[in-house]
GROMACS .gro file of C-alpha atoms in nm:
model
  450
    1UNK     CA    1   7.115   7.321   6.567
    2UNK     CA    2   6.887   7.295   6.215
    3UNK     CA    3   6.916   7.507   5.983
    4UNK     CA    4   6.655   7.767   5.878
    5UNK     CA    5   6.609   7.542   5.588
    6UNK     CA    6   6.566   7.216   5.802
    7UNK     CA    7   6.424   7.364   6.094
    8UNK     CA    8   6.083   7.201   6.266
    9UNK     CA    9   5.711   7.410   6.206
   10UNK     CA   10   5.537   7.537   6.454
   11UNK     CA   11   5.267   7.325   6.589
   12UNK     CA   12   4.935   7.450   6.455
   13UNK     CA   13   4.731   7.646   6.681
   14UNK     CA   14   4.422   7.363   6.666
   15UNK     CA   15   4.718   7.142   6.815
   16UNK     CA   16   4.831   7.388   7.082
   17UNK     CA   17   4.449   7.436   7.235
   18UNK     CA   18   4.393   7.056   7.190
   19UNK     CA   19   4.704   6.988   7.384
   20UNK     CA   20   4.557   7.259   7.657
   21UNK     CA   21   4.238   7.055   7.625
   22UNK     CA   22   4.345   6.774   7.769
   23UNK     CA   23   4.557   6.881   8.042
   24UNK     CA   24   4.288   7.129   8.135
   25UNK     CA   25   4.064   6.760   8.143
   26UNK     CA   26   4.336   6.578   8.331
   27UNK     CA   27   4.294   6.910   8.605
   28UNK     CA   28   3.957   6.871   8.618
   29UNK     CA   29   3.922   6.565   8.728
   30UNK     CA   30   4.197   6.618   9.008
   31UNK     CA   31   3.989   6.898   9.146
   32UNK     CA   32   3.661   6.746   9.150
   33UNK     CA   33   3.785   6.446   9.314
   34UNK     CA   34   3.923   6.697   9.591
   35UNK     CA   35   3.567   6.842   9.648
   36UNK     CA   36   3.383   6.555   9.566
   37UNK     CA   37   3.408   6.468   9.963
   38UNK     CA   38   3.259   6.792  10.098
   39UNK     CA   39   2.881   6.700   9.988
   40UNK     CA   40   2.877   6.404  10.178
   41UNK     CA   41   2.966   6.529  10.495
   42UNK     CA   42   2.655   6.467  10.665
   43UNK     CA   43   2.630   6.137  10.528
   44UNK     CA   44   3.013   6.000  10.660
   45UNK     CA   45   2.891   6.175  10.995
   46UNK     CA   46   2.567   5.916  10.993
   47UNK     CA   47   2.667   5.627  10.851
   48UNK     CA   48   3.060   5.564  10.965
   49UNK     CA   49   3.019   5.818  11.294
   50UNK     CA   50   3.314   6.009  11.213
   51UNK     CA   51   3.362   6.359  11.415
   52UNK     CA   52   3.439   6.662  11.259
   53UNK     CA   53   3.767   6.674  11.381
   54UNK     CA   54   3.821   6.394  11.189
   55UNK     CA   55   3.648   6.492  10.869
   56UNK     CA   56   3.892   6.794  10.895
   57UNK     CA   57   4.207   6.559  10.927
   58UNK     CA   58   4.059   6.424  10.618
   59UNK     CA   59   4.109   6.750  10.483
   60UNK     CA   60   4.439   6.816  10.648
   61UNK     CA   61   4.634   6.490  10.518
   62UNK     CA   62   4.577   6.605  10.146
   63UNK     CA   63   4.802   6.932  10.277
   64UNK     CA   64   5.044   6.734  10.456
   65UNK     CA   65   5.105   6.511  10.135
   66UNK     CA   66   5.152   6.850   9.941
   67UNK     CA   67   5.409   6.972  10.148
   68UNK     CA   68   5.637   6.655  10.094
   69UNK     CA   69   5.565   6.667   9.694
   70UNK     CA   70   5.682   7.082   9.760
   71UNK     CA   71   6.032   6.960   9.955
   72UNK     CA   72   6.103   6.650   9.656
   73UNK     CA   73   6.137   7.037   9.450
   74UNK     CA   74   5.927   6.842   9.134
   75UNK     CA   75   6.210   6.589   9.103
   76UNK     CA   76   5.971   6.361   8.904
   77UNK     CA   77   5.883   6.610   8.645
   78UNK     CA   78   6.243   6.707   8.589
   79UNK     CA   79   6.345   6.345   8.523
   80UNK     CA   80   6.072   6.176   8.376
   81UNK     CA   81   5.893   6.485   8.159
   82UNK     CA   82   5.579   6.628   8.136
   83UNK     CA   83   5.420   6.394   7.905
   84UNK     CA   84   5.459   6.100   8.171
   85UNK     CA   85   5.471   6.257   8.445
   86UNK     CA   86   5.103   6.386   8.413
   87UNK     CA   87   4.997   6.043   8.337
   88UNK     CA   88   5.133   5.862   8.611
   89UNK     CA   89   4.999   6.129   8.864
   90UNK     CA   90   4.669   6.129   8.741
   91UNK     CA   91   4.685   5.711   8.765
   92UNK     CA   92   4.759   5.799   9.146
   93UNK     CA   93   4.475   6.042   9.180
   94UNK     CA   94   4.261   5.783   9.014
   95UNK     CA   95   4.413   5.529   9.299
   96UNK     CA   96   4.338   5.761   9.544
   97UNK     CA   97   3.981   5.812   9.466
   98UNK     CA   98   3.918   5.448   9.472
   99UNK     CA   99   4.077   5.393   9.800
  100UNK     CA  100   3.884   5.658   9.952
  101UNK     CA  101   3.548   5.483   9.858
  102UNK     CA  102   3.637   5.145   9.904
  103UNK     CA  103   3.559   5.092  10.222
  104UNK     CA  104   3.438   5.212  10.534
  105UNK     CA  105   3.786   5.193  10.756
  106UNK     CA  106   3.853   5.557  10.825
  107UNK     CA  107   4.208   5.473  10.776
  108UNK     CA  108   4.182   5.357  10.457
  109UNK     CA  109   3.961   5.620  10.350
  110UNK     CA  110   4.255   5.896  10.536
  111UNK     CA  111   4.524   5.703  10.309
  112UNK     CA  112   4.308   5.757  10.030
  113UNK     CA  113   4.323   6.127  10.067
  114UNK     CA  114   4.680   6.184  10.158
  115UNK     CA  115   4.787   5.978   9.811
  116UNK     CA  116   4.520   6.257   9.657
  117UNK     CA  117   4.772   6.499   9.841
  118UNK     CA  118   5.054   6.319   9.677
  119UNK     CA  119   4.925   6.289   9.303
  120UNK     CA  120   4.750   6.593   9.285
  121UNK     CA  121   4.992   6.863   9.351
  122UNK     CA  122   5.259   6.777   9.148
  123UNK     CA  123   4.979   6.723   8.838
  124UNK     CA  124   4.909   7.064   8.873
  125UNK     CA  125   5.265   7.163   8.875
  126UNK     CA  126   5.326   6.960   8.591
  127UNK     CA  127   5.006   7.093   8.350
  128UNK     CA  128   5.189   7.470   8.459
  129UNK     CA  129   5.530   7.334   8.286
  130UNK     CA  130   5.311   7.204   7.983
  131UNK     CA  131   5.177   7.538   7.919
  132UNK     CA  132   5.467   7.739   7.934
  133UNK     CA  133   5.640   7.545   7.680
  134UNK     CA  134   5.351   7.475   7.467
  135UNK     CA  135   5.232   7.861   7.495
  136UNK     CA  136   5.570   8.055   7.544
  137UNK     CA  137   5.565   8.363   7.348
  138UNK     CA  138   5.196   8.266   7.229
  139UNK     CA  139   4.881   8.322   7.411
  140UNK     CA  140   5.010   8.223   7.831
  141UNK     CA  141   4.812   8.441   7.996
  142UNK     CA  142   4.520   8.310   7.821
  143UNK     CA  143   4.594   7.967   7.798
  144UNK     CA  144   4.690   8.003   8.196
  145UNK     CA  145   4.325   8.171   8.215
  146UNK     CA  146   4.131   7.891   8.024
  147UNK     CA  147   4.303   7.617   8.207
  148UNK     CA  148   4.225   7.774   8.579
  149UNK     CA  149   3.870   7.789   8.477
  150UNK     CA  150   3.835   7.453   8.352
  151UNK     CA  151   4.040   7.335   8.690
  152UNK     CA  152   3.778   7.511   8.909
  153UNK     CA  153   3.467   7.379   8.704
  154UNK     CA  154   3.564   7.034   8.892
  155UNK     CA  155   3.544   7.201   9.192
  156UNK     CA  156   3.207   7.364   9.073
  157UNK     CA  157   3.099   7.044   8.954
  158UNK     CA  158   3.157   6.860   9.229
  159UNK     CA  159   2.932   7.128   9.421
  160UNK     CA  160   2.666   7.091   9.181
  161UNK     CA  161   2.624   6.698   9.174
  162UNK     CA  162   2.385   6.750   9.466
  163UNK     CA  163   2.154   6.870   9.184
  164UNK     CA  164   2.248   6.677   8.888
  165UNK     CA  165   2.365   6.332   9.081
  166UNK     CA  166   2.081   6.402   9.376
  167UNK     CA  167   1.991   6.006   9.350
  168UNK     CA  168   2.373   5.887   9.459
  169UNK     CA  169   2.290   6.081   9.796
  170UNK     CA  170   2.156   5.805   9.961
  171UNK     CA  171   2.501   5.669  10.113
  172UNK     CA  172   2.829   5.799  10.135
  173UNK     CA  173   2.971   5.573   9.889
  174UNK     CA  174   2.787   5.638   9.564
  175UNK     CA  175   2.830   5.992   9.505
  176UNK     CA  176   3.284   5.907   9.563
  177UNK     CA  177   3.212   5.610   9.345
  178UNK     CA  178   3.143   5.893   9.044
  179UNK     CA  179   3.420   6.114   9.155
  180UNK     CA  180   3.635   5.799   9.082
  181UNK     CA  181   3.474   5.762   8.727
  182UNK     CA  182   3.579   6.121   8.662
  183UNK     CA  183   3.926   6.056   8.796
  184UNK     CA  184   3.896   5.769   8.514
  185UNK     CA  185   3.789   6.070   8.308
  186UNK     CA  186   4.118   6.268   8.397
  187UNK     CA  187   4.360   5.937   8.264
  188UNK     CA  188   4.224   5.943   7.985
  189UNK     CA  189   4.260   6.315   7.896
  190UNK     CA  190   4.603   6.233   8.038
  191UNK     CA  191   4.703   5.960   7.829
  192UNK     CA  192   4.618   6.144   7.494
  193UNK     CA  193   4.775   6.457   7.618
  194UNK     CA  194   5.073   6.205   7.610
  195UNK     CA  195   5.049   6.064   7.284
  196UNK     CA  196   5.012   6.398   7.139
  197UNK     CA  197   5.287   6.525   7.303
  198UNK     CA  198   5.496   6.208   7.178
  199UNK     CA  199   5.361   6.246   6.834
  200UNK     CA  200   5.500   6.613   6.814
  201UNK     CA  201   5.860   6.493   6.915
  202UNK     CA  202   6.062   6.573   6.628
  203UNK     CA  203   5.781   6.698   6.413
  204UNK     CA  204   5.715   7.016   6.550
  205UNK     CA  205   5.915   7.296   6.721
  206UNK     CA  206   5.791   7.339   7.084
  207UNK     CA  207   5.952   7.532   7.343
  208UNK     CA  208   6.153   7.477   7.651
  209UNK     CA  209   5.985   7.481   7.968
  210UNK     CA  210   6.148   7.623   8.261
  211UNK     CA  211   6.255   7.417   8.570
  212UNK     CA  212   6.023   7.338   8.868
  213UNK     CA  213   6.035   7.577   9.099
  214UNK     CA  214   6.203   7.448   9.448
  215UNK     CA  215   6.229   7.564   9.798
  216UNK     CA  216   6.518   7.750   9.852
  217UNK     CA  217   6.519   7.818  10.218
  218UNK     CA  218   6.868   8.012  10.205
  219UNK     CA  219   6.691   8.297  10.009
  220UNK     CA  220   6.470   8.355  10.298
  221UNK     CA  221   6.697   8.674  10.417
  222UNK     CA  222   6.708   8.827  10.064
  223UNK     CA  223   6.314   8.907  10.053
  224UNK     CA  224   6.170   9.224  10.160
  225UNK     CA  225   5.959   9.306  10.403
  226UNK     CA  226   5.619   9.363  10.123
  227UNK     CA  227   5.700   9.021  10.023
  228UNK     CA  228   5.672   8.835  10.354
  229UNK     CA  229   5.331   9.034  10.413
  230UNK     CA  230   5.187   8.903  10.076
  231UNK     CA  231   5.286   8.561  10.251
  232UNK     CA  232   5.137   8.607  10.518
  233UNK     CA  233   4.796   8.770  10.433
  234UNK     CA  234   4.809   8.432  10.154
  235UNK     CA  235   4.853   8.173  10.427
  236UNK     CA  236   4.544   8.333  10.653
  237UNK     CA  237   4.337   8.395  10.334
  238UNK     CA  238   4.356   8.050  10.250
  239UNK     CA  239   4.388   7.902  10.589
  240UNK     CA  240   4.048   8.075  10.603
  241UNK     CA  241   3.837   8.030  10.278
  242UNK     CA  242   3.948   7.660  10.166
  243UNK     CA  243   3.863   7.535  10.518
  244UNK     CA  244   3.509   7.687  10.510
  245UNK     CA  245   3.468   7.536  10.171
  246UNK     CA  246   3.543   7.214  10.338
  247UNK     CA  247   3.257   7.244  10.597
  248UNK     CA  248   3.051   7.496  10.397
  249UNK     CA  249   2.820   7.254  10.237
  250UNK     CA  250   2.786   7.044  10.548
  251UNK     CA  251   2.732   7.380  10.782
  252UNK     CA  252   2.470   7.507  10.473
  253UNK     CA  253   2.268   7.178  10.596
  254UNK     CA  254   2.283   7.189  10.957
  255UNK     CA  255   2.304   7.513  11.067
  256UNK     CA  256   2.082   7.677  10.799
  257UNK     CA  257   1.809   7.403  10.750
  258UNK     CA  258   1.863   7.391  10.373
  259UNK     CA  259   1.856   7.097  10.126
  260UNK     CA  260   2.176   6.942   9.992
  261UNK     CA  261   2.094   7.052   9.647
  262UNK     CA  262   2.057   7.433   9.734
  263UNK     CA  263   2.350   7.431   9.990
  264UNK     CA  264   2.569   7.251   9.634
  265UNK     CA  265   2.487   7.507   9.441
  266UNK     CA  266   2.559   7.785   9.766
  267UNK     CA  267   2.863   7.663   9.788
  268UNK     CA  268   2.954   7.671   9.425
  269UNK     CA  269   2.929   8.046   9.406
  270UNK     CA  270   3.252   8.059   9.554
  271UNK     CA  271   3.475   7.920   9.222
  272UNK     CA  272   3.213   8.006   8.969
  273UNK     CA  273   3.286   8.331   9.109
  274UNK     CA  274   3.654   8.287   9.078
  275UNK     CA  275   3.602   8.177   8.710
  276UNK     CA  276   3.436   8.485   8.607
  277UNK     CA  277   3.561   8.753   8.841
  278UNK     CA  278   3.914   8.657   8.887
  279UNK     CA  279   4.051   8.730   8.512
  280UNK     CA  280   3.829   9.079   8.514
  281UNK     CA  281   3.962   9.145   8.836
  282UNK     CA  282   4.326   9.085   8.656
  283UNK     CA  283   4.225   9.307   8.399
  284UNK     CA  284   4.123   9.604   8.605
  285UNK     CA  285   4.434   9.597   8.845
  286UNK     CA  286   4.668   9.620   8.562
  287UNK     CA  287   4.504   9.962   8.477
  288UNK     CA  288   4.439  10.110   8.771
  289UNK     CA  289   4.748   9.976   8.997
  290UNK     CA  290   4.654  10.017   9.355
  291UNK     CA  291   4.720   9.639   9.439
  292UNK     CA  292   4.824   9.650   9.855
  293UNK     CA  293   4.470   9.922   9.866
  294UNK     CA  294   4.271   9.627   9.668
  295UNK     CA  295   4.429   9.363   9.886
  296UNK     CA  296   4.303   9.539  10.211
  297UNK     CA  297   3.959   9.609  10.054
  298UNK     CA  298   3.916   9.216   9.954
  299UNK     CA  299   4.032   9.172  10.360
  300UNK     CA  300   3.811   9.399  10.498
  301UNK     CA  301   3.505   9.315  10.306
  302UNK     CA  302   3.562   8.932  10.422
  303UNK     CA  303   3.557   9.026  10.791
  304UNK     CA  304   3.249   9.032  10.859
  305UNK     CA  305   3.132   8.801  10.656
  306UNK     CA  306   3.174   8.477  10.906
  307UNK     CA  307   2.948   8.635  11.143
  308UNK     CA  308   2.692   8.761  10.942
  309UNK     CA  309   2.636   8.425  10.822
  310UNK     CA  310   2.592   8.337  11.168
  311UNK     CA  311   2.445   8.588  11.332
  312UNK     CA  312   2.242   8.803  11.104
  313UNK     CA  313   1.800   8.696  11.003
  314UNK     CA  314   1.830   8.476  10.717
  315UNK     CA  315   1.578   8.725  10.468
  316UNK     CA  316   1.354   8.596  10.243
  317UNK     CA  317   1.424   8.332  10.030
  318UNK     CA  318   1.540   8.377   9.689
  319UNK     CA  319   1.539   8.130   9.402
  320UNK     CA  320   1.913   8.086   9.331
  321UNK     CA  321   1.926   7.914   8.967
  322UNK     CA  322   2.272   7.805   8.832
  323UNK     CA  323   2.223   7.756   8.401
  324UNK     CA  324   2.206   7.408   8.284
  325UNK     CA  325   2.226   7.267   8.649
  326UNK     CA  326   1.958   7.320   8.857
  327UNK     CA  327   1.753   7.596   9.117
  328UNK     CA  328   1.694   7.588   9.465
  329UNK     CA  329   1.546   7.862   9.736
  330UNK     CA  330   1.788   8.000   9.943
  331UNK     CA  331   1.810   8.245  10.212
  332UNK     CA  332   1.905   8.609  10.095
  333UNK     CA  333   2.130   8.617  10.363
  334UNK     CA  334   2.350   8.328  10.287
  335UNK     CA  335   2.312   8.451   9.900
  336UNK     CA  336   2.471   8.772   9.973
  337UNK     CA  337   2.733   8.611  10.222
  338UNK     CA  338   2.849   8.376   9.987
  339UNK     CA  339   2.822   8.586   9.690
  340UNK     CA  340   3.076   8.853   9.876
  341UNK     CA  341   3.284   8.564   9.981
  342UNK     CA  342   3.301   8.432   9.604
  343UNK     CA  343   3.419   8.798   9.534
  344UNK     CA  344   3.684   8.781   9.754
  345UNK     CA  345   3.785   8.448   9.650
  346UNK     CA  346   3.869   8.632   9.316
  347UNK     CA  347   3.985   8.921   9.397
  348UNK     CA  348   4.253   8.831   9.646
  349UNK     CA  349   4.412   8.606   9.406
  350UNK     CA  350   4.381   8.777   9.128
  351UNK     CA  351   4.621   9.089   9.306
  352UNK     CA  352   4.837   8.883   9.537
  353UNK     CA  353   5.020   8.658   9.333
  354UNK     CA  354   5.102   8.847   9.031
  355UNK     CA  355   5.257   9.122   9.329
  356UNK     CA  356   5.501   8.898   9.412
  357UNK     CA  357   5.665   8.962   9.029
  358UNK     CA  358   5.641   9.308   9.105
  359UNK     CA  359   5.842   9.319   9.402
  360UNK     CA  360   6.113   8.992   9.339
  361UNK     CA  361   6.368   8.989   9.121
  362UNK     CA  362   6.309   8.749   8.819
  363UNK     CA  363   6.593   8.546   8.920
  364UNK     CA  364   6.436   8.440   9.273
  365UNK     CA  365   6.099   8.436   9.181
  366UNK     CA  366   6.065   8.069   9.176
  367UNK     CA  367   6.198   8.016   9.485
  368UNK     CA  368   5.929   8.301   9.608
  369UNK     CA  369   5.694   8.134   9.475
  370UNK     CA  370   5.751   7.804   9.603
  371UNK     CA  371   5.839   7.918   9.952
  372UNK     CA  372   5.492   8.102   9.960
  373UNK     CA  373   5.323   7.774   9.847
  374UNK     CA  374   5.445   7.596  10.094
  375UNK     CA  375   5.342   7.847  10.372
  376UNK     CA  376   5.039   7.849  10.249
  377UNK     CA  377   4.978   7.449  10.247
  378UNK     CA  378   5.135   7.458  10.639
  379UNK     CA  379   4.827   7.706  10.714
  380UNK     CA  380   4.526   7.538  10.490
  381UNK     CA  381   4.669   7.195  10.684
  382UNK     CA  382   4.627   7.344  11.036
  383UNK     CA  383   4.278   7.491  11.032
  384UNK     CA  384   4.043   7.225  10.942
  385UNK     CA  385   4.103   6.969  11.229
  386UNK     CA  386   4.069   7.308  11.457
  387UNK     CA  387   3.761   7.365  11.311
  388UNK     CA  388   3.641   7.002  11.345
  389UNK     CA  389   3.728   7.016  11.708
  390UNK     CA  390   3.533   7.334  11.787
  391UNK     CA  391   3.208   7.193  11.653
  392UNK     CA  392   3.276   6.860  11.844
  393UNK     CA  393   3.374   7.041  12.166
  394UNK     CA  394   3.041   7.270  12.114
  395UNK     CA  395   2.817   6.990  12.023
  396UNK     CA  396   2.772   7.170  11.690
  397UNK     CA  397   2.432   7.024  11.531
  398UNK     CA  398   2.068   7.082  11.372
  399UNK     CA  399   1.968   7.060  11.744
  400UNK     CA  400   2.222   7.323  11.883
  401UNK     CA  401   2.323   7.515  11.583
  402UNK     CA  402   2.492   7.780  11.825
  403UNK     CA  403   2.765   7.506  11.843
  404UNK     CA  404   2.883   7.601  11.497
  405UNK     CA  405   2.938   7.964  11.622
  406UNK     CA  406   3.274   7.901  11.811
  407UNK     CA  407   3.438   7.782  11.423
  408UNK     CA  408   3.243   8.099  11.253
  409UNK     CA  409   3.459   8.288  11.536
  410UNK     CA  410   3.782   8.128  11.454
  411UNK     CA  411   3.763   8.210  11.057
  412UNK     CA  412   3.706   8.624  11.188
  413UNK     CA  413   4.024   8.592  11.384
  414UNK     CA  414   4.219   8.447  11.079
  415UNK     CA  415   4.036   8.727  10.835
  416UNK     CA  416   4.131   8.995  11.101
  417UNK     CA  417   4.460   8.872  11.090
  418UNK     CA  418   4.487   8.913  10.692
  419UNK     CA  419   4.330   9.291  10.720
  420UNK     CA  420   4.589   9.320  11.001
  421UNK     CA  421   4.913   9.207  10.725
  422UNK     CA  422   4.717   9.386  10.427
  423UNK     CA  423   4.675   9.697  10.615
  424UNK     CA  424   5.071   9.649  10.687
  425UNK     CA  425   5.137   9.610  10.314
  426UNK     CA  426   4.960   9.898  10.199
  427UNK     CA  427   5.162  10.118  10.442
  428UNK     CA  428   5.458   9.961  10.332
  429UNK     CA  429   5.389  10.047   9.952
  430UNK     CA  430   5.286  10.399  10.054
  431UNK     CA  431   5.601  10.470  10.194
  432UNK     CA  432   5.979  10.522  10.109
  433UNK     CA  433   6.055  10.174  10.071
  434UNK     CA  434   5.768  10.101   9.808
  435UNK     CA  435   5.765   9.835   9.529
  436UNK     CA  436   5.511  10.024   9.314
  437UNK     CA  437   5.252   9.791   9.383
  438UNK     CA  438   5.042  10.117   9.420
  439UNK     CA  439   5.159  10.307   9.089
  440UNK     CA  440   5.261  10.049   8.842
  441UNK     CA  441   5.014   9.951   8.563
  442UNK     CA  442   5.011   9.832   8.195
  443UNK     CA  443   5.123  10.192   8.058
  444UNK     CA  444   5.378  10.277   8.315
  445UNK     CA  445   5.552   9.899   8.267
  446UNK     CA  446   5.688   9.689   8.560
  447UNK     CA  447   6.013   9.687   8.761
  448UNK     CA  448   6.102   9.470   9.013
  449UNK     CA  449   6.300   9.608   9.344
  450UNK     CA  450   6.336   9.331   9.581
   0.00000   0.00000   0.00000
């Protein structure tokens, strides 16, 4: 070990942010490729007469290849490092885009999206383990913060190239084509997050990061019963709001008689509201504790929220504008739907996973957090070829829009599910056996009882 006297500097903080610059950019470009499909729904539909149930197994594969990359227990980070392990993932998600848009054969096109699947999970892994050595002791939260948002603006983006890319939309092929340029974008971001990263190797002192987490499926007895519930209300609230995102933009179109460009930038409420809310939502939990009480207030506000969309008079239209992107009219209906949803979406997240530190001991809470993960990929994978399959079985189209109603049905029983678990946390934090989910905040510190 150096000596004081011969002991490495501290990177500079310009260095630190650049190096969460790039990752953030390598993220970026794995989530817009994700979403990039979603927009051109309608267009896959017309021109290679796929079904919705098959649209949602294109969904469903990505989840499948996620689980696998969750069992290898990020083997390939621990042995090759960060540095190349976040480049040669992002080369796979760049692979993966390509082969999605290559050619018509829906098997091709599926294999495209389950190497997404197998790339893309273990990059985001990876960019976590960057950050907590790079940002140890420094500015995490922040740096955590800052990279989330920059993650979700490809999802945003992606959303919002109905508006700004509106000329691709004429097949199915040309708006994947520019996902695949900003997968290029993500290598590249990649690559000098590596050299940078290579350059500061035995120039600077940089921390250690901590080991993968892994799924430990002995530990499954040691957890209490709070914890399981957070599970559970996680794999229905995802199971629930990911799939509609999948349809969403698709369902905007059909159902709702809107323009692709307005029903883009309807559907990008949902993680521009997760960019902005979700950190304030942070924020105010920490002071005011109450997190099972704010868990069952995000589930009960979602709800209803399915079948208003479906059921209730559209409203007026209002002139939804999104800064530097574009406007479109919308129906104040949907607006309000979506804008609750977004909420939701940021609230939910914002509470649930931080709980789990509250109520593990530091020692398992890897393997908590991987076995939740995984539960929650099992229920994201299942829901979207269900949904497919209701509107197929219902003849779900501009012609009999009631055929979407069946799938609007479905996503109420999964969010009446997650009141049902969040209404059985709360009670479980109110009583004897309580974590202090309810009572702990910033000034009375945390302790962790499971």
């Amino acid at each position: 070990m150096p000596s004081p006297q011969t002991a490495l500097p501290e990177p500079s903080p310009l260095y630190r942010w650049l190096i969460l610059l790039f990752v953030s950019l390598a993220m970026f470009g794995n989530y817009y490729v994700y979403d990039s499909m979603w927009p051109v729904l309608d267009l896959m539909r017309s021109d290679l007469d796929l079904s919705y149930q098959q649209i949602g197994l294109l969904s469903s594969v990505y989840n499948a290849a996620a689980l696998l990359v969750l069992l290898a227990g990020g083997y390939a980070i621990d042995r090759w490092g960060t540095k190349k392990a976040i480049t040669v993932f992002a080369v796979i998600c760049l692979f993966a885009a390509v082969l999605t848009v290559i050619t018509p054969k829906y098997e091709v096109i599926l294999a495209g999206r389950f190497m997404l699947g197998i790339g893309a999970e273990p990059l985001i892994v990876a960019a976590v383990t960057v950050l907590s050595k790079w940002f140890k002791g420094k500015e995490l939260s922040f740096a955590f913060g800052i990279n989330l948002s920059i993650s979700r603006l490809g999802s945003a983006s992606a959303d919002w190239s109905t508006s700004f890319a509106s000329p691709l939309y004429t097949n199915w092929q040309d708006p994947l084509w520019l996902a695949t340029a900003v997968a290029g974008i993500s290598v590249t971001a990649a690559i000098l997050y590596w050299i940078m990263e290579r350059r500061a190797e035995g120039r600077y002192q940089v921390g250690t990061s901590s080991a993968a987490e892994k799924v430990d499926f002995k530990s499954l007895y040691k957890f209490s019963a709070s914890y399981w519930y957070i599970v559970a209300l996680c794999v229905v609230f995802y199971a629930t709001v990911f799939p509609f995102r999948t349809f969403a933009i698709d369902y905007f179109q059909q159902a709702h008689g809107i323009s692709r460009e307005a029903a883009g930038l309807l559907s990008s409420l949902l993680p521009v509201a997760a960019i902005i809310l979700t950190p304030l939502f942070g924020i105010w939990v920490d002071r005011v504790g109450r997190r099972s009480l704010f868990m069952a207030a995000g589930a009960l506000v979602m709800l209803p929220l399915f079948l208003a969309v479906t059921y209730l008079p559209p409203g007026p239209e209002i002139n939804l504008i999104i800064p530097f992107i574009g406007s479109a009219m919308v129906p104040l209906t949907l607006f309000i739907v979506i804008f609750l949803l977004g909420a939701v979406f940021s609230l939910i997240p914002a509470v649930m996973w931080p709980s789990v530190a509250y109520i593990v001991k530091e020692q398992r809470l890897g393997t908590a957090f991987a076995i939740m993960t995984f539960c929650q990929q099992i229920g994201w994978m299942i829901v979207p070829p269900i949904v497919g399959l209701l509107n197929d079985m219902n003849n779900a189209s501009p012609e009999n829009t009631a055929g979407y109603s069946p799938g609007m049905w479905f996503y109420t029983g999964l969010a009446a599910t997650g009141l049902y678990f969040a209404f059985k946390l709360w009670r479980s934090e109110t009583g004897p056996n309580a974590h202090g989910l309810e009572h702990i905040t910033t000034k009375t510190g945390m302790k962790a009882n499971s």
